[in-house]
Amino acid sequence: MTDRYIDTPEGLEELCNELGGSQWLTLDTEFIREKTYYPRLCLLQVANESVVACVDPLALANLDPLLDVLYDPAITKVLHAAHQDLEILFGLRGTVPAPIFDTQIAATVLGGGDQIGYGNLVKTELGIELEKAHARADWCRRPLEQDQIKYAADDVRYLRDIYHRQFAQLVELDREEWLIDDFATLSDPERYTNSPEQAWQRIKGAGRLKGVQLAVLQQLAAWREQRAVAADRPRRWIVADAILLDIARHMPDSLTKLERIRGVEEKLIKRDGQVLLERVASGRKAPRDTWPEVKEGPRLAPEQDEVVDTLMAVLRARCRARQVSPAAVANRRDLERLVLGERDLPLLRGWRHAVAGADLQAMLEGSMALSIQEGRLAIEAAPTA
């Protein structure tokens, strides 16, 4: 079967006729975003049981015929590490297709480990070593070479067999219902919407600021987010994180004070100095009850830390026995919250509760005990008095 390269409206129409009505489609994208705020779609790969195609969005003014197929709710879209691909589709249509099957997520409950890469998954499941020569290619440069097209097509070609294998394994293990909620979350538009008011949370080092400084940072980050969106430029090209942090820390009230801050260049002063001062002033005037707060992790006493360590051992043991990635069930922060008395946690619901959550809760209640038997951790009912 020859890989198809689609760069004409006629070719796209023919492809869509062949893809329409499929039960599932494998999907991947190639994009660049080093110089833009939004990812720039350079190639879209799609396949069903009989067709493998690379669609050139740079040659096609209208992708709607293909998007209509991809957004068909009767067709399962199969992707690996789907978030960035779905972000691109969200940018094209303002919504996210459904239903989704993510093979990286599925691998976490099938013994594949946490966040396994596509190449490693193909090698593990199919015994095929993928080429890596074009991993850093400029996918928007034309013309594409034939080996580039094959490299891109491989991303959906082998995904078909992996999907079949994973789905069969899920059915065999009676786990096909486990990931419905996880996959549905991938289609939630909120995951792909960047709120300017929350942009400060993405700034590394924000936790070192306190009180009104955070209110100022919130104003500065919101302005930068809006500016980056309008210009379609990376945030760091507008103002670097470190500069925003220093401005928020010092809260200057004049251009003279602003230009004394390390990293603030004359070009920035001339272009945006007054706006930055206005944002600083706005943050300083914000009512105290509106100041943002850095969410800190729970604080545990030393003996509680020891309990969390024990629960981590139980989690790993239970997940190993069921060939499930511990990270798919819970992380350390989840266990800290459990020790502190929280019960509205994912690990206490559904399949996560069945895999490990029930035993973790029983350990806390004293009805389960640990021992070491034949060099392995054993978890069993606690002896009664």
mmCIF file of C-alpha atoms in Angstrom, residues 115-316:
data_model
loop_
_atom_site.group_PDB
_atom_site.id
_atom_site.type_symbol
_atom_site.label_atom_id
_atom_site.label_comp_id
_atom_site.label_asym_id
_atom_site.label_seq_id
_atom_site.Cartn_x
_atom_site.Cartn_y
_atom_site.Cartn_z
ATOM 1 C CA GLN A 115 4.260 8.385 29.466
ATOM 2 C CA ILE A 116 5.860 5.884 27.115
ATOM 3 C CA GLY A 117 7.012 7.425 23.848
ATOM 4 C CA TYR A 118 5.550 6.346 20.523
ATOM 5 C CA GLY A 119 8.823 4.879 19.279
ATOM 6 C CA ASN A 120 9.287 2.792 22.404
ATOM 7 C CA LEU A 121 5.678 1.619 22.245
ATOM 8 C CA VAL A 122 6.063 0.530 18.618
ATOM 9 C CA LYS A 123 9.268 -1.320 19.465
ATOM 10 C CA THR A 124 7.730 -2.996 22.523
ATOM 11 C CA GLU A 125 4.428 -3.968 20.918
ATOM 12 C CA LEU A 126 5.447 -4.624 17.312
ATOM 13 C CA GLY A 127 9.206 -5.185 17.430
ATOM 14 C CA ILE A 128 9.775 -2.401 14.883
ATOM 15 C CA GLU A 129 12.522 0.205 15.256
ATOM 16 C CA LEU A 130 11.360 3.555 13.891
ATOM 17 C CA GLU A 131 13.655 5.976 12.102
ATOM 18 C CA LYS A 132 14.601 9.040 14.150
ATOM 19 C CA ALA A 133 16.332 11.105 11.469
ATOM 20 C CA HIS A 134 13.495 13.606 11.042
ATOM 21 C CA ALA A 135 12.482 14.084 14.667
ATOM 22 C CA ARG A 136 13.708 17.706 14.568
ATOM 23 C CA ALA A 137 12.812 18.478 10.950
ATOM 24 C CA ASP A 138 11.290 21.762 9.793
ATOM 25 C CA TRP A 139 7.942 20.353 8.715
ATOM 26 C CA CYS A 140 6.804 23.612 7.155
ATOM 27 C CA ARG A 141 9.615 23.649 4.606
ATOM 28 C CA ARG A 142 8.572 22.555 1.136
ATOM 29 C CA PRO A 143 8.972 20.351 -0.749
ATOM 30 C CA LEU A 144 9.016 17.497 1.748
ATOM 31 C CA GLU A 145 11.373 14.650 0.935
ATOM 32 C CA GLN A 146 9.973 11.166 0.374
ATOM 33 C CA ASP A 147 11.671 9.784 3.470
ATOM 34 C CA GLN A 148 10.104 12.610 5.498
ATOM 35 C CA ILE A 149 6.666 11.643 4.221
ATOM 36 C CA LYS A 150 7.305 7.995 5.114
ATOM 37 C CA TYR A 151 8.561 9.024 8.559
ATOM 38 C CA ALA A 152 5.379 11.020 9.153
ATOM 39 C CA ALA A 153 3.149 8.282 7.764
ATOM 40 C CA ASP A 154 4.718 5.752 10.132
ATOM 41 C CA ASP A 155 3.237 7.728 13.019
ATOM 42 C CA VAL A 156 -0.250 6.631 12.000
ATOM 43 C CA ARG A 157 0.624 3.406 10.162
ATOM 44 C CA TYR A 158 1.763 1.455 13.216
ATOM 45 C CA LEU A 159 -0.701 3.184 15.489
ATOM 46 C CA ARG A 160 -3.390 1.042 13.861
ATOM 47 C CA ASP A 161 -1.876 -2.239 15.056
ATOM 48 C CA ILE A 162 -1.153 -0.811 18.491
ATOM 49 C CA TYR A 163 -4.769 0.295 18.820
ATOM 50 C CA HIS A 164 -6.042 -3.166 17.889
ATOM 51 C CA ARG A 165 -3.650 -4.849 20.325
ATOM 52 C CA GLN A 166 -4.416 -2.474 23.172
ATOM 53 C CA PHE A 167 -8.157 -2.642 22.715
ATOM 54 C CA ALA A 168 -8.038 -6.446 22.655
ATOM 55 C CA GLN A 169 -5.936 -6.454 25.829
ATOM 56 C CA LEU A 170 -8.339 -4.077 27.563
ATOM 57 C CA VAL A 171 -11.265 -6.336 26.678
ATOM 58 C CA GLU A 172 -9.398 -9.460 27.774
ATOM 59 C CA LEU A 173 -8.554 -7.866 31.137
ATOM 60 C CA ASP A 174 -12.051 -6.413 31.490
ATOM 61 C CA ARG A 175 -10.579 -2.905 31.526
ATOM 62 C CA GLU A 176 -12.241 -1.364 28.467
ATOM 63 C CA GLU A 177 -14.403 0.831 30.725
ATOM 64 C CA TRP A 178 -11.515 2.046 32.854
ATOM 65 C CA LEU A 179 -10.339 4.880 30.637
ATOM 66 C CA ILE A 180 -13.643 6.300 29.410
ATOM 67 C CA ASP A 181 -13.457 9.290 31.775
ATOM 68 C CA ASP A 182 -9.747 9.853 31.106
ATOM 69 C CA PHE A 183 -10.353 9.922 27.352
ATOM 70 C CA ALA A 184 -13.424 12.150 27.731
ATOM 71 C CA THR A 185 -11.293 14.673 29.620
ATOM 72 C CA LEU A 186 -9.097 15.023 26.528
ATOM 73 C CA SER A 187 -12.101 16.401 24.625
ATOM 74 C CA ASP A 188 -12.833 19.090 27.220
ATOM 75 C CA PRO A 189 -12.253 22.514 25.564
ATOM 76 C CA GLU A 190 -11.149 23.974 28.909
ATOM 77 C CA ARG A 191 -7.894 22.025 28.593
ATOM 78 C CA TYR A 192 -6.953 24.057 25.519
ATOM 79 C CA THR A 193 -8.095 27.516 26.611
ATOM 80 C CA ASN A 194 -5.500 29.855 28.100
ATOM 81 C CA SER A 195 -7.103 32.401 30.407
ATOM 82 C CA PRO A 196 -5.076 35.638 30.664
ATOM 83 C CA GLU A 197 -6.108 35.932 34.317
ATOM 84 C CA GLN A 198 -4.470 32.568 35.058
ATOM 85 C CA ALA A 199 -1.337 33.164 32.975
ATOM 86 C CA TRP A 200 0.715 34.061 36.073
ATOM 87 C CA GLN A 201 0.489 30.439 37.209
ATOM 88 C CA ARG A 202 2.696 29.354 34.298
ATOM 89 C CA ILE A 203 5.545 31.630 35.347
ATOM 90 C CA LYS A 204 8.310 29.668 37.017
ATOM 91 C CA GLY A 205 9.302 31.372 40.238
ATOM 92 C CA ALA A 206 5.905 32.911 40.977
ATOM 93 C CA GLY A 207 5.911 31.046 44.283
ATOM 94 C CA ARG A 208 8.684 33.332 45.531
ATOM 95 C CA LEU A 209 6.332 36.316 45.446
ATOM 96 C CA LYS A 210 3.834 37.127 48.163
ATOM 97 C CA GLY A 211 0.638 39.102 48.622
ATOM 98 C CA VAL A 212 0.292 42.206 46.495
ATOM 99 C CA GLN A 213 3.331 41.192 44.439
ATOM 100 C CA LEU A 214 1.288 38.288 43.095
ATOM 101 C CA ALA A 215 -1.557 40.659 42.260
ATOM 102 C CA VAL A 216 0.904 42.752 40.252
ATOM 103 C CA LEU A 217 2.316 39.660 38.550
ATOM 104 C CA GLN A 218 -1.206 38.580 37.628
ATOM 105 C CA GLN A 219 -1.791 41.913 35.898
ATOM 106 C CA LEU A 220 1.548 41.804 34.083
ATOM 107 C CA ALA A 221 1.132 38.199 32.943
ATOM 108 C CA ALA A 222 -2.419 38.836 31.716
ATOM 109 C CA TRP A 223 -1.195 41.776 29.645
ATOM 110 C CA ARG A 224 1.638 39.707 28.162
ATOM 111 C CA GLU A 225 -0.743 36.841 27.349
ATOM 112 C CA GLN A 226 -3.113 39.170 25.512
ATOM 113 C CA ARG A 227 -0.225 40.789 23.675
ATOM 114 C CA ALA A 228 1.260 37.425 22.650
ATOM 115 C CA VAL A 229 -2.104 36.193 21.365
ATOM 116 C CA ALA A 230 -2.707 39.362 19.358
ATOM 117 C CA ALA A 231 0.765 39.260 17.800
ATOM 118 C CA ASP A 232 0.882 35.436 17.536
ATOM 119 C CA ARG A 233 4.335 35.486 19.073
ATOM 120 C CA PRO A 234 5.845 33.422 21.908
ATOM 121 C CA ARG A 235 5.321 34.908 25.357
ATOM 122 C CA ARG A 236 9.063 35.197 25.936
ATOM 123 C CA TRP A 237 9.344 37.409 22.836
ATOM 124 C CA ILE A 238 7.050 39.958 24.459
ATOM 125 C CA VAL A 239 8.719 39.992 27.885
ATOM 126 C CA ALA A 240 10.741 37.258 29.576
ATOM 127 C CA ASP A 241 9.423 35.576 32.715
ATOM 128 C CA ALA A 242 12.380 36.768 34.777
ATOM 129 C CA ILE A 243 11.674 40.403 33.900
ATOM 130 C CA LEU A 244 7.994 40.112 34.824
ATOM 131 C CA LEU A 245 8.993 38.589 38.156
ATOM 132 C CA ASP A 246 11.427 41.416 38.901
ATOM 133 C CA ILE A 247 8.889 44.078 37.951
ATOM 134 C CA ALA A 248 6.300 42.447 40.211
ATOM 135 C CA ARG A 249 8.837 42.168 43.018
ATOM 136 C CA HIS A 250 9.925 45.829 42.890
ATOM 137 C CA MET A 251 6.568 47.322 41.786
ATOM 138 C CA PRO A 252 8.025 50.471 40.145
ATOM 139 C CA ASP A 253 5.852 53.582 39.951
ATOM 140 C CA SER A 254 7.912 55.543 37.417
ATOM 141 C CA LEU A 255 9.786 54.942 34.200
ATOM 142 C CA THR A 256 13.004 55.835 35.999
ATOM 143 C CA LYS A 257 12.477 53.047 38.534
ATOM 144 C CA LEU A 258 11.343 50.658 35.820
ATOM 145 C CA GLU A 259 14.488 51.135 33.753
ATOM 146 C CA ARG A 260 16.647 50.318 36.806
ATOM 147 C CA ILE A 261 15.304 46.775 36.862
ATOM 148 C CA ARG A 262 17.743 44.250 35.478
ATOM 149 C CA GLY A 263 16.914 43.130 31.949
ATOM 150 C CA VAL A 264 14.522 45.983 31.179
ATOM 151 C CA GLU A 265 15.943 47.421 27.970
ATOM 152 C CA GLU A 266 15.341 50.834 26.439
ATOM 153 C CA LYS A 267 13.347 49.258 23.611
ATOM 154 C CA LEU A 268 10.902 47.761 26.110
ATOM 155 C CA ILE A 269 10.630 51.070 27.976
ATOM 156 C CA LYS A 270 9.774 52.973 24.798
ATOM 157 C CA ARG A 271 7.346 50.364 23.501
ATOM 158 C CA ASP A 272 5.552 49.222 26.637
ATOM 159 C CA GLY A 273 6.886 51.165 29.612
ATOM 160 C CA GLN A 274 3.725 53.143 30.300
ATOM 161 C CA VAL A 275 1.491 50.093 29.947
ATOM 162 C CA LEU A 276 3.676 48.135 32.350
ATOM 163 C CA LEU A 277 3.415 50.909 34.936
ATOM 164 C CA GLU A 278 -0.357 50.964 34.517
ATOM 165 C CA ARG A 279 -0.492 47.221 35.120
ATOM 166 C CA VAL A 280 1.689 47.557 38.202
ATOM 167 C CA ALA A 281 -0.581 50.281 39.550
ATOM 168 C CA SER A 282 -3.662 48.201 38.831
ATOM 169 C CA GLY A 283 -2.222 45.250 40.716
ATOM 170 C CA ARG A 284 -1.280 47.412 43.699
ATOM 171 C CA LYS A 285 -4.817 48.771 43.892
ATOM 172 C CA ALA A 286 -6.448 45.339 43.758
ATOM 173 C CA PRO A 287 -8.502 44.537 46.888
ATOM 174 C CA ARG A 288 -6.725 42.144 49.215
ATOM 175 C CA ASP A 289 -9.452 39.512 48.874
ATOM 176 C CA THR A 290 -8.765 39.320 45.107
ATOM 177 C CA TRP A 291 -5.023 38.696 45.399
ATOM 178 C CA PRO A 292 -4.061 35.369 43.839
ATOM 179 C CA GLU A 293 -2.405 32.747 45.987
ATOM 180 C CA VAL A 294 0.176 30.130 45.179
ATOM 181 C CA LYS A 295 -1.300 26.743 45.946
ATOM 182 C CA GLU A 296 1.088 25.086 48.323
ATOM 183 C CA GLY A 297 1.176 21.387 48.917
ATOM 184 C CA PRO A 298 -0.120 19.977 52.182
ATOM 185 C CA ARG A 299 2.190 20.247 55.157
ATOM 186 C CA LEU A 300 2.740 16.973 56.939
ATOM 187 C CA ALA A 301 4.286 16.177 60.268
ATOM 188 C CA PRO A 302 7.380 13.913 60.105
ATOM 189 C CA GLU A 303 5.377 10.886 61.205
ATOM 190 C CA GLN A 304 2.806 11.582 58.485
ATOM 191 C CA ASP A 305 5.602 11.664 55.904
ATOM 192 C CA GLU A 306 6.536 8.175 57.040
ATOM 193 C CA VAL A 307 2.931 7.059 56.504
ATOM 194 C CA VAL A 308 2.998 8.491 52.975
ATOM 195 C CA ASP A 309 6.225 6.589 52.281
ATOM 196 C CA THR A 310 4.495 3.390 53.367
ATOM 197 C CA LEU A 311 1.457 4.100 51.209
ATOM 198 C CA MET A 312 3.734 4.734 48.220
ATOM 199 C CA ALA A 313 5.184 1.255 48.720
ATOM 200 C CA VAL A 314 1.676 -0.227 48.853
ATOM 201 C CA LEU A 315 0.682 1.695 45.720
ATOM 202 C CA ARG A 316 3.695 0.431 43.776
#
